N, CA, C and O atoms as a DFTB+ gen file, in Angstrom:
352 C
 N C O
     1  1      93.093      76.065      90.846
     2  2      93.810      77.180      91.429
     3  2      95.289      77.070      91.082
     4  3      95.917      76.038      91.315
     5  1      95.828      78.127      90.533
     6  2      97.233      78.190      90.142
     7  2      98.039      78.730      91.320
     8  3      97.835      79.871      91.733
     9  1      98.940      77.935      91.860
    10  2      99.728      78.347      93.017
    11  2     101.111      78.877      92.641
    12  3     101.945      79.113      93.515
    13  1     101.352      79.062      91.363
    14  2     102.617      79.631      90.908
    15  2     102.774      81.031      91.506
    16  3     101.815      81.803      91.516
    17  1     103.964      81.369      92.005
    18  2     104.161      82.712      92.556
    19  2     103.800      83.796      91.542
    20  3     103.934      83.608      90.333
    21  1     103.349      84.908      92.053
    22  2     102.964      86.037      91.206
    23  2     104.215      86.651      90.577
    24  3     105.222      86.870      91.250
    25  1     104.130      86.924      89.280
    26  2     105.215      87.582      88.561
    27  2     105.150      89.077      88.883
    28  3     104.238      89.778      88.443
    29  1     106.114      89.547      89.646
    30  2     106.109      90.943      90.074
    31  2     106.851      91.874      89.122
    32  3     106.921      93.077      89.376
    33  1     107.406      91.346      88.032
    34  2     108.164      92.189      87.103
    35  2     107.296      93.307      86.539
    36  3     107.727      94.458      86.476
    37  1     106.081      92.974      86.131
    38  2     105.183      93.990      85.588
    39  2     104.801      95.024      86.632
    40  3     104.724      96.216      86.334
    41  1     104.566      94.574      87.840
    42  2     104.225      95.492      88.932
    43  2     105.398      96.418      89.221
    44  3     105.218      97.625      89.387
    45  1     106.595      95.853      89.279
    46  2     107.778      96.677      89.543
    47  2     107.984      97.724      88.463
    48  3     108.310      98.872      88.762
    49  1     107.796      97.334      87.210
    50  2     107.924      98.288      86.102
    51  2     106.903      99.411      86.233
    52  3     107.219     100.585      86.045
    53  1     105.674      99.027      86.560
    54  2     104.602     100.005      86.724
    55  2     104.918     100.976      87.859
    56  3     104.770     102.188      87.702
    57  1     105.349     100.450      88.986
    58  2     105.580     101.291      90.157
    59  2     106.903     102.047      90.096
    60  3     107.082     103.037      90.805
    61  1     107.826     101.594      89.261
    62  2     109.081     102.330      89.091
    63  2     108.829     103.714      88.488
    64  3     109.643     104.623      88.647
    65  1     107.716     103.863      87.807
    66  2     107.368     105.171      87.227
    67  2     107.002     106.184      88.311
    68  3     107.052     107.393      88.083
    69  1     106.634     105.683      89.491
    70  2     106.299     106.569      90.607
    71  2     107.585     106.866      91.373
    72  3     107.842     106.282      92.426
    73  1     108.386     107.776      90.834
    74  2     109.700     108.064      91.398
    75  2     109.554     109.066      92.544
    76  3     109.832     110.257      92.400
    77  1     109.111     108.542      93.682
    78  2     108.925     109.367      94.868
    79  2     108.992     108.451      96.088
    80  3     108.920     107.229      95.955
    81  1     109.129     109.033      97.264
    82  2     109.104     108.188      98.467
    83  2     107.811     107.385      98.587
    84  3     107.843     106.227      99.003
    85  1     106.692     107.972      98.235
    86  2     105.408     107.269      98.295
    87  2     105.406     106.112      97.294
    88  3     104.930     105.020      97.606
    89  1     105.929     106.346      96.111
    90  2     106.002     105.293      95.101
    91  2     106.857     104.129      95.558
    92  3     106.499     102.969      95.353
    93  1     107.986     104.436      96.176
    94  2     108.866     103.379      96.679
    95  2     108.200     102.598      97.812
    96  3     108.311     101.374      97.881
    97  1     107.503     103.320      98.702
    98  2     106.789     102.646      99.800
    99  2     105.672     101.767      99.261
   100  3     105.469     100.651      99.739
   101  1     104.954     102.266      98.273
   102  2     103.872     101.498      97.666
   103  2     104.423     100.233      97.016
   104  3     103.846      99.156      97.163
   105  1     105.522     100.361      96.308
   106  2     106.146      99.201      95.662
   107  2     106.539      98.151      96.691
   108  3     106.272      96.964      96.507
   109  1     107.163      98.581      97.758
   110  2     107.586      97.654      98.804
   111  2     106.377      96.999      99.477
   112  3     106.361      95.784      99.676
   113  1     105.382      97.788      99.821
   114  2     104.203      97.254     100.508
   115  2     103.424      96.285      99.627
   116  3     103.049      95.201     100.074
   117  1     103.182      96.668      98.394
   118  2     102.435      95.779      97.490
   119  2     103.206      94.498      97.206
   120  3     102.619      93.418      97.140
   121  1     104.500      94.613      97.039
   122  2     105.309      93.414      96.798
   123  2     105.206      92.455      97.968
   124  3     105.073      91.246      97.776
   125  1     105.266      92.983      99.168
   126  2     105.158      92.131     100.353
   127  2     103.798      91.456     100.441
   128  3     103.705      90.261     100.721
   129  1     102.750      92.226     100.201
   130  2     101.397      91.675     100.282
   131  2     101.179      90.609      99.217
   132  3     100.565      89.576      99.485
   133  1     101.676      90.856      98.018
   134  2     101.464      89.908      96.926
   135  2     102.354      88.673      97.036
   136  3     102.026      87.627      96.475
   137  1     103.459      88.777      97.741
   138  2     104.365      87.631      97.869
   139  2     104.065      86.779      99.096
   140  3     104.257      85.564      99.059
   141  1     103.603      87.386     100.170
   142  2     103.482      86.679     101.434
   143  2     102.121      86.962     102.062
   144  3     101.889      88.032     102.626
   145  1     101.237      85.994     101.956
   146  2      99.893      86.162     102.485
   147  2      99.269      84.796     102.701
   148  3      99.689      83.805     102.104
   149  1      98.259      84.755     103.566
   150  2      97.532      83.503     103.751
   151  2      96.637      83.225     102.548
   152  3      96.207      82.090     102.339
   153  1      96.359      84.247     101.768
   154  2      95.572      84.069     100.545
   155  2      96.437      83.437      99.462
   156  3      97.656      83.610      99.452
   157  1      95.813      82.715      98.566
   158  2      96.511      82.168      97.418
   159  2      96.820      83.271      96.419
   160  3      96.246      84.357      96.502
   161  1      97.721      83.010      95.474
   162  2      98.094      84.032      94.488
   163  2      96.902      84.610      93.720
   164  3      96.829      85.822      93.517
   165  1      95.982      83.764      93.297
   166  2      94.838      84.274      92.540
   167  2      93.940      85.139      93.410
   168  3      93.431      86.164      92.955
   169  1      93.743      84.733      94.660
   170  2      92.927      85.534      95.571
   171  2      93.568      86.895      95.824
   172  3      92.873      87.908      95.899
   173  1      94.885      86.916      95.955
   174  2      95.599      88.184      96.152
   175  2      95.423      89.099      94.951
   176  3      95.190      90.299      95.095
   177  1      95.537      88.511      93.755
   178  2      95.378      89.320      92.538
   179  2      93.937      89.796      92.362
   180  3      93.710      90.912      91.895
   181  1      92.969      88.968      92.727
   182  2      91.568      89.390      92.661
   183  2      91.309      90.553      93.618
   184  3      90.609      91.505      93.274
   185  1      91.877      90.470      94.817
   186  2      91.739      91.565      95.781
   187  2      92.427      92.827      95.276
   188  3      91.907      93.930      95.442
   189  1      93.594      92.665      94.658
   190  2      94.303      93.812      94.090
   191  2      93.475      94.455      92.984
   192  3      93.384      95.680      92.902
   193  1      92.874      93.630      92.138
   194  2      92.038      94.162      91.059
   195  2      90.874      94.964      91.619
   196  3      90.605      96.072      91.157
   197  1      90.184      94.416      92.606
   198  2      89.044      95.121      93.197
   199  2      89.482      96.430      93.853
   200  3      88.829      97.461      93.695
   201  1      90.581      96.379      94.581
   202  2      91.074      97.564      95.284
   203  2      91.551      98.629      94.308
   204  3      91.222      99.805      94.461
   205  1      92.324      98.226      93.307
   206  2      92.836      99.182      92.326
   207  2      91.696      99.809      91.531
   208  3      91.729     101.002      91.230
   209  1      90.697      99.014      91.194
   210  2      89.541      99.541      90.467
   211  2      88.802     100.548      91.335
   212  3      88.428     101.623      90.867
   213  1      88.594     100.196      92.604
   214  2      87.903     101.084      93.538
   215  2      88.642     102.404      93.710
   216  3      88.026     103.465      93.814
   217  1      89.968     102.328      93.740
   218  2      90.789     103.525      93.930
   219  2      90.984     104.315      92.636
   220  3      91.544     105.412      92.658
   221  1      90.528     103.767      91.515
   222  2      90.685     104.452      90.237
   223  2      92.100     104.373      89.689
   224  3      92.490     105.201      88.866
   225  1      92.875     103.389      90.133
   226  2      94.245     103.222      89.634
   227  2      94.194     102.248      88.458
   228  3      94.373     101.041      88.623
   229  1      93.949     102.790      87.288
   230  2      93.688     101.978      86.092
   231  2      94.882     101.116      85.676
   232  3      94.700      99.974      85.252
   233  1      96.090     101.646      85.792
   234  2      97.274     100.865      85.398
   235  2      97.465      99.652      86.315
   236  3      97.796      98.562      85.850
   237  1      97.256      99.849      87.607
   238  2      97.397      98.749      88.560
   239  2      96.295      97.712      88.352
   240  3      96.541      96.510      88.457
   241  1      95.082      98.178      88.058
   242  2      93.975      97.262      87.766
   243  2      94.269      96.466      86.492
   244  3      93.990      95.268      86.429
   245  1      94.825      97.123      85.489
   246  2      95.158      96.436      84.237
   247  2      96.240      95.379      84.481
   248  3      96.187      94.295      83.900
   249  1      97.212      95.687      85.332
   250  2      98.243      94.709      85.687
   251  2      97.600      93.480      86.325
   252  3      97.886      92.351      85.928
   253  1      96.728      93.700      87.318
   254  2      96.086      92.585      88.022
   255  2      95.236      91.759      87.059
   256  3      95.264      90.529      87.097
   257  1      94.483      92.439      86.197
   258  2      93.641      91.740      85.211
   259  2      94.491      90.867      84.290
   260  3      94.156      89.708      84.047
   261  1      95.580      91.418      83.781
   262  2      96.449      90.669      82.860
   263  2      97.065      89.457      83.560
   264  3      97.135      88.375      82.978
   265  1      97.508      89.634      84.800
   266  2      98.091      88.522      85.550
   267  2      97.057      87.429      85.796
   268  3      97.369      86.243      85.683
   269  1      95.838      87.817      86.129
   270  2      94.775      86.839      86.380
   271  2      94.449      86.046      85.115
   272  3      94.334      84.821      85.158
   273  1      94.303      86.737      84.005
   274  2      93.978      86.054      82.755
   275  2      95.123      85.143      82.317
   276  3      94.886      84.064      81.773
   277  1      96.364      85.575      82.553
   278  2      97.525      84.747      82.209
   279  2      97.564      83.478      83.055
   280  3      98.119      82.465      82.628
   281  1      96.987      83.526      84.235
   282  2      96.926      82.363      85.123
   283  2      95.749      81.450      84.793
   284  3      95.586      80.393      85.401
   285  1      94.935      81.862      83.832
   286  2      93.808      81.030      83.428
   287  2      92.529      81.271      84.203
   288  3      91.593      80.478      84.111
   289  1      92.474      82.352      84.964
   290  2      91.235      82.695      85.670
   291  2      90.210      83.112      84.621
   292  3      90.520      83.865      83.697
   293  1      89.003      82.619      84.776
   294  2      87.939      82.887      83.808
   295  2      87.590      84.377      83.777
   296  3      87.586      85.046      84.810
   297  1      87.299      84.885      82.582
   298  2      86.965      86.296      82.384
   299  2      85.822      86.731      83.310
   300  3      85.851      87.838      83.849
   301  1      84.827      85.874      83.495
   302  2      83.692      86.222      84.352
   303  2      84.110      86.476      85.787
   304  3      83.599      87.393      86.431
   305  1      85.029      85.677      86.292
   306  2      85.506      85.866      87.666
   307  2      86.328      87.149      87.782
   308  3      86.243      87.861      88.783
   309  1      87.116      87.434      86.758
   310  2      87.906      88.661      86.741
   311  2      86.973      89.874      86.691
   312  3      87.170      90.844      87.423
   313  1      85.976      89.816      85.840
   314  2      85.017      90.915      85.714
   315  2      84.271      91.135      87.040
   316  3      84.052      92.269      87.465
   317  1      83.889      90.025      87.678
   318  2      83.171      90.110      88.949
   319  2      84.026      90.808      90.016
   320  3      83.516      91.618      90.789
   321  1      85.310      90.496      90.055
   322  2      86.207      91.153      91.025
   323  2      86.297      92.647      90.751
   324  3      86.262      93.459      91.676
   325  1      86.413      93.004      89.480
   326  2      86.493      94.427      89.133
   327  2      85.187      95.143      89.468
   328  3      85.196      96.272      89.959
   329  1      84.074      94.482      89.201
   330  2      82.780      95.101      89.481
   331  2      82.480      95.178      90.969
   332  3      81.698      96.023      91.404
   333  1      83.093      94.305      91.749
   334  2      82.865      94.339      93.196
   335  2      83.376      95.644      93.794
   336  3      82.991      96.013      94.904
   337  1      84.232      96.337      93.069
   338  2      84.749      97.623      93.542
   339  2      83.621      98.624      93.734
   340  3      83.727      99.515      94.577
   341  1      82.557      98.497      92.980
   342  2      81.428      99.420      93.116
   343  2      80.767      99.289      94.483
   344  3      80.155     100.237      94.977
   345  1      80.891      98.118      95.088
   346  2      80.296      97.878      96.395
   347  2      81.142      98.512      97.499
   348  3      80.624      98.889      98.550
   349  1      82.444      98.624      97.252
   350  2      83.362      99.107      98.293
   351  2      83.151     100.573      98.605
   352  3      83.844     101.128      99.458
């Protein structure tokens, strides 16, 4: 398990494109959840991947997938998290 803090630069860039009050709130809320949680960084990113996939937010899912793979999470585990969205 990689406990290195999550790199939020990519997330911030992605959410900066949502130039609206909702976009700003989403950026703040997601940043807080990804930075401060009882879950480990990889678990947070896996949950983000499943949630973003379920919601059909492809850019956010791609961000989570890239961050997970960069952390060395196995492709099978990443795929399983994305596929778990079908259950939600």
